[in-house]
Short mmCIF file of C-alpha atoms in Angstrom, two decimals:
data_model
loop_
_atom_site.label_atom_id
_atom_site.label_comp_id
_atom_site.label_asym_id
_atom_site.label_seq_id
_atom_site.Cartn_x
_atom_site.Cartn_y
_atom_site.Cartn_z
CA MET T 1 101.07 92.11 111.49
CA SER T 2 99.03 89.26 112.79
CA SER T 3 95.65 88.94 111.15
CA GLU T 4 93.66 88.95 114.39
CA ASN T 5 94.45 92.60 115.01
CA ALA T 6 91.94 95.04 113.60
CA ILE T 7 93.73 98.24 114.58
CA GLU T 8 97.31 98.84 115.50
CA LEU T 9 98.85 102.18 116.39
CA ARG T 10 102.59 101.94 116.83
CA ASN T 11 104.57 104.76 118.45
CA VAL T 12 102.26 107.35 117.03
CA TRP T 13 103.09 111.03 117.40
CA LYS T 14 100.68 113.70 116.32
CA LYS T 15 101.02 117.43 116.69
CA TYR T 16 98.69 120.32 116.10
CA SER T 17 99.24 124.00 115.62
CA LYS T 18 97.57 126.64 117.76
CA SER T 19 97.61 129.36 115.15
CA ALA T 20 94.56 130.13 113.08
CA THR T 21 96.36 130.72 109.81
CA PHE T 22 98.28 128.07 108.04
CA HIS T 23 101.05 129.80 106.18
CA ASN T 24 103.47 127.28 107.60
CA SER T 25 101.49 124.26 106.54
CA LEU T 26 101.20 125.50 103.00
CA ARG T 27 104.81 126.57 102.86
CA GLU T 28 105.86 123.18 104.19
CA ALA T 29 103.67 121.43 101.68
CA ILE T 30 105.24 123.38 98.85
CA VAL T 31 108.75 122.73 100.09
CA GLU T 32 107.92 119.05 100.44
CA PHE T 33 106.48 119.09 96.99
CA PHE T 34 109.70 120.29 95.42
CA LYS T 35 112.15 118.51 97.68
CA GLY T 36 110.11 115.34 97.77
CA LYS T 37 110.81 114.77 101.44
CA ARG T 38 108.89 115.35 104.60
CA ASN T 39 110.02 117.44 107.48
CA GLY T 40 108.01 118.28 110.56
CA GLU T 41 109.57 115.81 112.92
CA GLY T 42 110.28 118.47 115.50
CA LEU T 43 108.01 120.86 117.33
CA LYS T 44 107.87 124.46 116.18
CA GLU T 45 106.62 127.50 117.98
CA ASP T 46 102.87 127.38 118.78
CA GLU T 47 102.73 123.68 118.07
CA PHE T 48 101.98 121.01 120.66
CA TRP T 49 101.85 117.23 120.79
CA VAL T 50 98.41 115.73 121.14
CA LEU T 51 99.74 112.21 121.03
CA LYS T 52 103.22 111.30 122.16
CA ASP T 53 104.54 107.87 121.39
CA PHE T 54 101.06 106.41 121.62
CA ASN T 55 100.42 102.69 121.25
CA LEU T 56 97.14 100.89 120.86
CA THR T 57 96.18 97.43 119.68
CA VAL T 58 92.61 96.41 119.12
CA LYS T 59 91.92 92.79 118.30
CA LYS T 60 89.24 91.77 115.85
CA GLY T 61 85.86 91.66 117.53
CA GLU T 62 87.05 93.65 120.51
CA ALA T 63 85.37 96.79 121.81
CA ILE T 64 87.68 99.45 123.20
CA GLY T 65 86.68 102.54 125.13
CA LEU T 66 88.64 105.77 125.10
CA TYR T 67 88.18 107.78 128.25
CA GLY T 68 89.73 111.05 129.34
CA PRO T 69 89.25 114.79 129.72
CA ASN T 70 88.75 117.09 126.74
CA GLY T 71 91.73 117.78 124.55
CA THR T 72 93.66 114.60 125.30
CA GLY T 73 93.50 113.23 121.80
CA LYS T 74 90.49 110.91 121.88
CA SER T 75 88.95 112.27 118.72
CA THR T 76 92.39 112.52 117.14
CA ILE T 77 92.82 108.79 117.62
CA LEU T 78 89.51 108.19 115.85
CA LYS T 79 90.60 110.45 113.02
CA LEU T 80 93.87 108.56 112.69
CA ILE T 81 92.05 105.24 112.57
CA ALA T 82 89.58 106.62 110.01
CA ASN T 83 92.56 107.62 107.83
CA VAL T 84 91.38 111.22 107.83
CA THR T 85 94.58 112.61 109.24
CA TYR T 86 98.10 111.27 109.28
CA PRO T 87 100.58 110.81 112.14
CA ASP T 88 103.76 112.89 112.23
CA ARG T 89 105.67 109.84 113.34
CA GLY T 90 104.81 106.21 113.83
CA LYS T 91 102.67 103.72 112.04
CA ILE T 92 98.99 102.92 111.83
CA ILE T 93 97.65 99.66 110.52
CA VAL T 94 93.93 99.17 110.06
CA ASN T 95 92.52 95.86 108.87
CA GLY T 96 89.06 96.23 107.44
CA LYS T 97 86.54 98.82 106.43
CA VAL T 98 85.94 101.63 108.90
CA ALA T 99 82.58 103.26 109.59
CA PRO T 100 82.63 106.33 111.79
CA LEU T 101 79.33 107.62 113.10
CA ILE T 102 79.30 110.95 111.35
CA GLU T 103 78.35 113.97 113.39
CA ILE T 104 74.71 114.85 113.27
CA GLY T 105 74.12 116.81 110.13
CA ALA T 106 77.54 116.32 108.57
CA GLY T 107 76.59 113.69 106.05
CA PHE T 108 73.09 115.04 105.71
CA HIS T 109 71.81 117.75 103.47
CA PRO T 110 68.98 119.83 104.96
CA ASP T 111 67.08 120.11 101.67
CA LEU T 112 66.96 116.36 101.05
CA THR T 113 64.34 114.13 102.58
CA GLY T 114 65.15 111.50 105.18
CA ARG T 115 64.98 108.77 102.57
CA GLU T 116 67.31 110.63 100.21
CA ASN T 117 69.69 111.26 103.07
CA ILE T 118 69.81 107.54 103.83
CA LEU T 119 71.18 107.04 100.32
CA MET T 120 73.62 109.92 100.77
CA ASN T 121 74.88 108.82 104.14
CA GLY T 122 75.07 105.19 103.16
CA ALA T 123 77.20 106.06 100.14
CA ILE T 124 79.53 108.11 102.32
CA LEU T 125 79.89 105.08 104.58
CA GLY T 126 80.92 103.05 101.55
CA MET T 127 77.71 101.20 100.73
CA THR T 128 76.56 100.73 97.16
CA PRO T 129 73.12 102.08 96.16
CA LYS T 130 71.91 98.49 95.78
CA GLU T 131 72.93 97.58 99.32
CA ILE T 132 71.31 100.73 100.66
CA LYS T 133 68.02 100.04 98.90
CA LYS T 134 68.06 96.55 100.36
CA LYS T 135 68.64 97.83 103.88
CA GLU T 136 66.43 100.90 103.58
CA GLU T 137 63.39 99.26 105.19
CA SER T 138 65.39 98.05 108.12
CA ILE T 139 67.09 101.43 108.54
CA ILE T 140 63.76 103.24 108.60
CA GLU T 141 62.34 100.67 110.94
CA PHE T 142 65.21 101.05 113.39
CA SER T 143 65.10 104.83 113.32
CA GLY T 144 61.45 104.81 114.34
CA ILE T 145 60.65 107.94 112.32
CA ARG T 146 58.86 106.30 109.43
CA GLU T 147 56.13 108.92 109.19
CA PHE T 148 58.69 111.69 108.66
CA ILE T 149 60.97 109.82 106.28
CA ASP T 150 59.85 111.73 103.17
CA MET T 151 60.15 115.12 104.81
CA PRO T 152 63.19 117.39 104.24
CA VAL T 153 65.51 116.85 107.17
CA LYS T 154 65.78 120.58 107.81
CA LYS T 155 62.42 120.19 109.49
CA TYR T 156 63.68 117.40 111.75
CA SER T 157 64.36 117.81 115.43
CA SER T 158 67.92 117.07 116.51
CA GLY T 159 66.73 113.82 118.07
CA MET T 160 65.22 112.69 114.78
CA PHE T 161 68.47 113.60 113.02
CA LEU T 162 70.41 111.46 115.42
CA ARG T 163 68.05 108.53 115.09
CA LEU T 164 68.50 108.50 111.34
CA ALA T 165 72.27 109.01 111.44
CA PHE T 166 72.73 106.23 113.96
CA SER T 167 70.45 103.86 112.05
CA VAL T 168 72.39 104.31 108.83
CA ALA T 169 75.74 103.91 110.56
CA ILE T 170 74.93 100.62 112.29
CA HIS T 171 73.64 99.17 109.03
CA SER T 172 77.02 99.68 107.43
CA ASN T 173 78.85 96.58 106.33
CA ALA T 174 82.09 97.83 107.86
CA GLU T 175 84.21 95.72 110.18
CA ILE T 176 85.31 98.56 112.43
CA PHE T 177 82.92 101.04 114.03
CA LEU T 178 83.95 104.34 115.57
CA PHE T 179 81.59 106.10 117.96
CA ASP T 180 82.38 109.56 119.23
CA GLU T 181 80.32 110.73 122.22
CA ILE T 182 77.05 109.55 120.78
CA LEU T 183 75.86 107.58 123.74
CA ALA T 184 74.82 110.70 125.62
CA VAL T 185 72.27 111.93 123.07
CA GLY T 186 68.77 110.85 122.11
CA ASP T 187 65.80 110.07 124.30
CA GLU T 188 65.70 107.26 126.84
CA SER T 189 64.04 104.65 124.65
CA PHE T 190 66.24 105.27 121.65
CA ARG T 191 69.35 105.28 123.79
CA LYS T 192 68.40 101.85 125.06
CA LYS T 193 67.96 100.70 121.48
CA CYS T 194 71.41 102.05 120.62
CA TYR T 195 73.06 100.16 123.46
CA GLU T 196 71.34 97.00 122.36
CA SER T 197 72.46 97.43 118.78
CA ILE T 198 76.01 98.10 119.87
CA ASP T 199 75.91 94.86 121.86
CA ASN T 200 74.53 93.22 118.77
CA LEU T 201 77.39 94.47 116.62
CA LYS T 202 79.78 93.20 119.25
CA ASN T 203 78.12 89.79 119.22
CA ILE T 204 78.50 89.40 115.48
CA GLY T 205 82.20 90.09 115.80
CA LYS T 206 82.55 93.74 114.79
CA THR T 207 85.41 95.75 116.18
CA MET T 208 84.54 98.95 118.01
CA VAL T 209 86.19 102.04 119.37
CA ILE T 210 83.96 104.17 121.56
CA VAL T 211 84.78 107.59 122.96
CA SER T 212 82.82 108.72 125.97
CA HIS T 213 82.90 110.71 129.18
CA ASP T 214 80.59 108.28 130.89
CA TYR T 215 82.91 105.79 132.57
CA GLU T 216 80.18 103.50 133.86
CA LYS T 217 78.53 103.17 130.46
CA LEU T 218 81.87 102.55 128.80
CA ARG T 219 82.62 99.75 131.23
CA LYS T 220 79.39 98.03 130.28
CA GLN T 221 79.89 98.49 126.55
CA THR T 222 83.55 97.67 126.10
CA ASN T 223 86.10 94.96 126.85
CA SER T 224 88.73 97.38 128.01
CA ILE T 225 89.17 101.09 128.49
CA VAL T 226 92.15 103.20 127.56
CA LYS T 227 92.54 106.19 129.85
CA LEU T 228 94.07 109.20 128.21
CA GLY T 229 95.77 112.26 129.54
CA PHE T 230 95.79 111.48 133.24
CA PHE T 231 99.52 111.24 133.60
CA ARG T 232 100.46 113.91 131.14
CA GLU T 233 103.09 116.43 132.15
CA SER T 234 101.85 119.95 131.54
CA MET X 1 88.42 97.79 85.07
CA LYS X 2 91.88 99.04 85.95
CA PHE X 3 93.11 102.61 85.77
CA LYS X 4 96.70 103.57 86.36
CA GLU X 5 96.04 107.26 86.62
CA PRO X 6 95.41 107.95 90.36
CA LEU X 7 92.48 110.32 89.81
CA LEU X 8 90.59 107.93 87.54
CA LYS X 9 91.41 105.05 89.85
CA ASN X 10 89.95 106.87 92.84
CA LEU X 11 86.88 107.90 90.91
CA TYR X 12 86.34 104.37 89.72
CA ASN X 13 86.76 102.80 93.14
CA TYR X 14 84.42 105.34 94.70
CA ARG X 15 82.11 105.67 91.71
CA TYR X 16 78.93 105.15 93.71
CA LEU X 17 79.80 107.92 96.10
CA PHE X 18 80.73 110.14 93.16
CA ILE X 19 77.42 109.48 91.44
CA VAL X 20 75.48 110.09 94.65
CA PHE X 21 77.28 113.40 95.16
CA ILE X 22 76.46 114.50 91.60
CA TRP X 23 72.87 113.42 92.05
CA ARG X 24 72.69 115.35 95.31
CA GLU X 25 74.21 118.55 93.89
CA PHE X 26 71.79 118.38 91.02
CA THR X 27 68.75 117.69 93.19
CA ILE X 28 69.32 120.35 95.82
CA ARG X 29 70.07 123.00 93.24
CA TYR X 30 66.66 122.80 91.66
CA ARG X 31 64.67 121.92 94.76
CA GLN X 32 62.34 124.71 95.81
CA SER X 33 62.90 126.40 92.47
CA VAL X 34 60.05 126.96 90.05
CA LEU X 35 61.95 126.98 86.77
CA GLY X 36 64.22 124.06 87.67
CA VAL X 37 66.49 122.75 84.92
CA LEU X 38 65.39 125.60 82.68
CA TRP X 39 67.99 127.69 84.51
CA ALA X 40 70.72 125.72 82.73
CA VAL X 41 69.52 127.27 79.48
CA LEU X 42 68.32 130.67 80.68
CA GLN X 43 71.73 131.94 81.70
CA PRO X 44 73.59 131.36 78.40
CA LEU X 45 70.55 132.46 76.39
CA SER X 46 70.15 135.75 78.24
CA MET X 47 73.86 136.47 77.91
CA MET X 48 73.60 135.74 74.20
CA ILE X 49 70.69 138.14 73.79
CA LEU X 50 72.49 140.85 75.75
CA PHE X 51 75.65 140.59 73.64
CA THR X 52 73.67 140.55 70.42
CA PHE X 53 71.84 143.67 71.54
CA ILE X 54 75.01 145.51 72.54
CA PHE X 55 76.98 144.67 69.40
CA SER X 56 74.22 144.77 66.79
CA VAL X 57 72.03 147.56 68.11
CA VAL X 58 74.14 149.75 70.38
CA LEU X 59 77.59 149.52 68.80
CA LYS X 60 76.38 148.50 65.32
CA TYR X 61 79.49 146.35 65.00
CA LYS X 62 79.68 143.39 62.66
CA VAL X 63 81.50 140.56 64.44
CA SER X 64 80.78 137.80 61.93
CA GLY X 65 79.34 137.01 58.54
CA TYR X 66 76.66 134.78 60.09
CA PRO X 67 74.04 135.58 62.74
CA HIS X 68 75.52 137.22 65.83
CA VAL X 69 73.30 135.14 68.03
CA LEU X 70 75.27 132.06 67.02
CA PHE X 71 78.61 133.77 67.27
CA PHE X 72 78.01 134.78 70.88
CA TYR X 73 76.34 131.56 71.92
CA ALA X 74 79.33 129.57 70.62
CA GLY X 75 81.59 131.53 72.98
CA ILE X 76 79.23 131.62 75.96
CA LEU X 77 78.68 127.86 75.86
CA PRO X 78 82.21 126.76 76.89
CA TRP X 79 82.71 129.87 79.03
CA THR X 80 79.64 129.15 81.18
CA PHE X 81 80.84 125.59 81.68
CA PHE X 82 84.24 126.89 82.75
CA SER X 83 83.07 129.62 85.11
CA SER X 84 80.30 127.67 86.80
CA SER X 85 82.66 124.72 87.33
CA ILE X 86 85.22 126.93 89.02
CA ASN X 87 82.56 128.69 91.08
CA SER X 88 81.00 125.54 92.42
CA SER X 89 84.19 123.57 92.99
CA ILE X 90 86.22 126.25 94.70
CA SER X 91 84.51 126.13 98.10
CA SER X 92 83.38 122.50 97.83
CA LEU X 93 86.05 121.22 100.20
CA VAL X 94 85.60 123.97 102.77
CA ASN X 95 81.82 123.47 102.73
CA HIS X 96 82.25 119.84 103.67
CA ARG X 97 84.62 120.26 106.57
CA ASN X 98 82.41 118.07 108.76
CA LEU X 99 82.87 115.18 106.39
CA ILE X 100 86.53 115.76 105.68
CA THR X 101 87.43 115.66 109.37
CA LYS X 102 85.40 112.51 110.01
CA ILE X 103 85.59 109.99 107.25
CA TYR X 104 87.92 108.99 104.48
CA PHE X 105 87.01 109.15 100.82
CA PRO X 106 89.01 110.59 97.93
CA ARG X 107 88.69 114.33 98.42
CA GLU X 108 88.73 115.05 94.70
CA ILE X 109 85.16 113.74 94.55
CA LEU X 110 83.93 116.99 96.11
CA PRO X 111 85.32 119.53 93.59
CA LEU X 112 84.73 117.12 90.73
CA SER X 113 81.06 116.66 91.50
CA GLY X 114 80.76 120.44 91.11
CA VAL X 115 82.41 120.15 87.70
CA ALA X 116 80.15 117.25 86.78
CA VAL X 117 77.00 119.22 87.57
CA ALA X 118 78.27 122.10 85.43
CA PHE X 119 78.91 119.55 82.71
CA VAL X 120 75.30 118.38 82.82
CA ASP X 121 74.23 122.00 82.38
CA PHE X 122 76.69 122.27 79.52
CA CYS X 123 75.14 119.26 77.79
CA ILE X 124 71.67 120.78 78.07
CA ALA X 125 72.95 124.10 76.72
CA PHE X 126 74.74 122.23 73.93
CA THR X 127 71.48 120.77 72.60
CA ILE X 128 70.17 124.35 72.35
CA TYR X 129 73.30 125.17 70.37
CA LEU X 130 72.58 122.37 67.92
CA LEU X 131 69.01 123.60 67.65
CA LEU X 132 70.20 127.14 66.90
CA MET X 133 72.62 125.84 64.27
CA PHE X 134 69.77 123.97 62.65
CA LEU X 135 67.40 126.96 62.81
CA PHE X 136 69.94 129.29 61.20
CA ARG X 137 70.82 126.66 58.58
CA ILE X 138 74.51 126.48 59.29
CA THR X 139 76.15 124.11 56.81
CA PHE X 140 77.35 121.06 58.61
CA THR X 141 80.90 119.87 57.84
CA PRO X 142 82.80 116.87 59.23
CA ARG X 143 85.09 119.39 60.92
CA PHE X 144 82.30 119.81 63.42
CA PHE X 145 83.62 116.69 65.16
CA TRP X 146 86.77 118.55 66.20
CA PHE X 147 84.47 120.00 68.85
CA PHE X 148 84.75 116.84 70.96
CA PRO X 149 88.55 116.63 71.31
CA LEU X 150 88.43 120.34 72.13
CA LEU X 151 85.83 119.63 74.79
CA LEU X 152 88.08 116.95 76.25
CA ILE X 153 90.95 119.43 76.55
CA LEU X 154 88.57 121.90 78.17
CA ILE X 155 87.46 119.29 80.71
CA VAL X 156 91.04 118.41 81.63
CA PHE X 157 91.86 122.08 82.06
CA ILE X 158 88.77 122.70 84.21
CA VAL X 159 89.47 119.64 86.35
CA SER X 160 93.06 120.79 86.94
CA LEU X 161 92.04 124.28 87.99
CA SER X 162 89.22 123.02 90.18
CA LEU X 163 91.53 120.66 92.02
CA MET X 164 94.14 123.34 92.60
CA PHE X 165 91.76 126.13 93.59
CA SER X 166 89.62 124.03 95.91
CA ALA X 167 92.69 122.63 97.69
CA LEU X 168 94.36 126.03 98.05
CA ASN X 169 91.10 127.48 99.35
CA VAL X 170 91.33 125.11 102.30
CA TYR X 171 94.53 126.89 103.32
CA TYR X 172 93.73 130.40 102.17
CA ARG X 173 90.19 131.66 101.88
CA ASP X 174 91.71 134.41 99.70
CA VAL X 175 91.41 132.02 96.78
CA LYS X 176 87.62 132.24 96.93
CA LEU X 177 87.78 136.02 97.19
CA LEU X 178 90.22 136.20 94.33
CA SER X 179 88.23 133.90 92.07
CA GLY X 180 85.32 136.26 91.44
CA PHE X 181 87.56 138.94 90.19
CA LEU X 182 89.90 136.56 88.41
CA LEU X 183 86.99 135.08 86.47
CA GLN X 184 85.95 138.56 85.40
CA LEU X 185 89.42 139.31 84.02
CA TRP X 186 89.60 135.91 82.46
CA PHE X 187 86.30 136.47 80.70
CA PHE X 188 87.75 139.43 78.84
CA ALA X 189 90.95 137.55 78.05
CA THR X 190 88.92 134.82 76.36
CA PRO X 191 87.39 135.31 72.91
CA VAL X 192 83.79 134.97 74.06
CA PHE X 193 82.42 138.13 72.47
CA TYR X 194 85.24 138.75 70.02
CA SER X 195 87.34 136.66 67.69
CA VAL X 196 91.14 136.52 67.71
CA ASP X 197 90.98 136.65 63.89
CA LYS X 198 90.82 140.41 64.02
CA VAL X 199 93.66 140.78 66.53
CA SER X 200 97.20 141.53 65.32
CA MET X 201 99.80 138.77 65.47
CA LYS X 202 101.71 140.21 68.41
CA TRP X 203 98.63 140.34 70.66
CA LYS X 204 97.34 137.08 69.34
CA LEU X 205 100.38 135.28 70.76
CA ILE X 206 99.75 136.81 74.16
CA LEU X 207 96.08 135.83 74.07
CA PHE X 208 97.05 132.29 73.20
CA LEU X 209 98.92 131.98 76.49
CA ASN X 210 95.43 131.47 77.88
CA PRO X 211 94.45 127.88 77.04
CA LEU X 212 90.82 128.95 76.90
CA THR X 213 91.59 131.19 73.92
CA PHE X 214 92.59 128.23 71.83
CA ILE X 215 89.64 126.12 72.97
CA VAL X 216 86.87 128.72 72.68
CA GLU X 217 88.11 130.19 69.40
CA ASN X 218 88.42 126.79 67.76
CA MET X 219 85.10 125.50 69.06
CA ARG X 220 83.50 128.36 67.17
CA ARG X 221 85.60 127.86 64.06
CA VAL X 222 84.98 124.14 63.69
CA THR X 223 81.25 124.24 64.32
CA LEU X 224 80.13 127.48 62.66
CA GLU X 225 82.80 128.38 60.15
CA GLY X 226 83.76 124.92 58.98
CA ARG X 227 87.42 125.68 59.57
CA GLY X 228 89.97 123.13 60.71
CA ILE X 229 92.44 123.24 63.56
CA VAL X 230 96.10 124.24 63.26
CA LEU X 231 97.74 121.01 64.30
CA TRP X 232 100.91 122.41 65.85
CA GLN X 233 98.76 124.68 68.00
CA LEU X 234 96.71 121.70 69.07
CA ALA X 235 99.87 119.76 69.94
CA PHE X 236 101.17 122.73 71.92
CA GLU X 237 97.92 123.11 73.88
CA LEU X 238 97.84 119.39 74.59
CA VAL X 239 101.31 119.54 76.09
CA VAL X 240 100.52 122.66 78.13
CA VAL X 241 97.22 121.36 79.48
CA SER X 242 98.51 117.88 80.34
CA LEU X 243 101.52 119.34 82.08
CA PHE X 244 99.23 121.65 84.00
CA TYR X 245 97.06 118.71 84.97
CA VAL X 246 100.03 116.73 86.29
CA ILE X 247 101.16 119.68 88.41
CA CYS X 248 97.67 120.41 89.77
CA SER X 249 96.87 116.84 90.67
CA ARG X 250 100.21 116.47 92.43
CA ILE X 251 99.60 119.65 94.40
CA PHE X 252 96.17 118.35 95.33
CA ALA X 253 97.52 114.99 96.48
CA ARG X 254 100.11 116.76 98.60
CA LEU X 255 97.71 119.23 100.18
CA GLU X 256 95.13 116.50 100.78
CA ARG X 257 97.28 114.90 103.47
CA LYS X 258 96.90 117.82 105.84
CA MET X 259 93.45 118.98 104.82
CA ALA X 260 91.65 117.58 107.86
CA ASP X 261 94.07 119.39 110.20
CA VAL X 262 93.96 122.71 108.44
CA ILE X 263 90.41 123.10 107.17
#
């Protein structure tokens, strides 16, 4: 692939199962284990395609918006880029370190203080303890919750949670940032700060994929928008 | 540093995350607790006292020619490491579903940080063991050092089981439900409060199908009784445990691919 592409999804197919139990998945895994080959090309009962022959190219330094109704595969695309799940068919090439903004609370432990959670979350995002210590001041500064930083985060409000999570994420040294629906949360002043920092990241040449339901905001934040699910046959 | 083995390679590449996870597990466990790290010692010690009471006072049964306290502690020490590792690793993946569905990192870090925390407890409990050996004036022999290769086999066995159980638990929560009861059975199948010395040959062979039998029995023999290890048995256990490790880590690697979709 050419080196100016940060993300490339080529003819990607991804299916999910509707059933709550996963006998099939385990059975398949065991069969694969012994046969050493993968099946699962076709669609079985109670399975459906979330992505069908999907293509996406994001150049380095570009910001892409994903827009569409619920259940059209926006978050799935982020998961595929983050290498958390694998496509059933097709190829995914990602050039550079990926930093997803982790859901509020996911990378945090309620019993740890804000400061300890910065270390935790930073490590999950692939930073070394040294790097985190160096950026700690700036992270706390950006979050604007300095006076609560040594308090267990279980006592935080959800807004304070978000402030900290977002601050850690944008201080990551990753090349590719994934944002899932975050732009709608937080109070007015912090939201403004977030938009500014996203612009900042864009200016220093970071690649971004943003999922949102707010079309207007997406248009301001991104270079181009991929619309999903509008022409899908039922 | 270069590791060819995939597990060690992953752990090395993500060592900071691994260390932070261990640090976190350790911190949150003793936060808001009064006794703190003392708990690492209280559990094996109270079990030791209970066993000594039951066998010496209630049953009036002589299990060894040296103090019973030591005999039981020698068995409880590796057993506690084993059972608390399995307990904490088994639901580690399921408990972190928010992370697993969002961001990539080697999944084995989660169960293994549970094992690592249990290992820290083990080390603390081990110093108490040395103290007890000193207090009861157990004669020290160079055979004592067999303890460390045995410990290594134990760690490999624990890591294998933790990987397999935690990964299977993502698919079937039955594994967690089964584990409590399985550990109870396993406890009795392991020579924690008895010695295989007194068991007839036929049953001995069956007990030795359990790798823990070999490890726990020999840990006691080499440290307290100054006895050596039967080398062919050691070779056999090495083969069994390494084979088991290869199978478990391959199962884990295979199940890992679909974890985010299934969890």
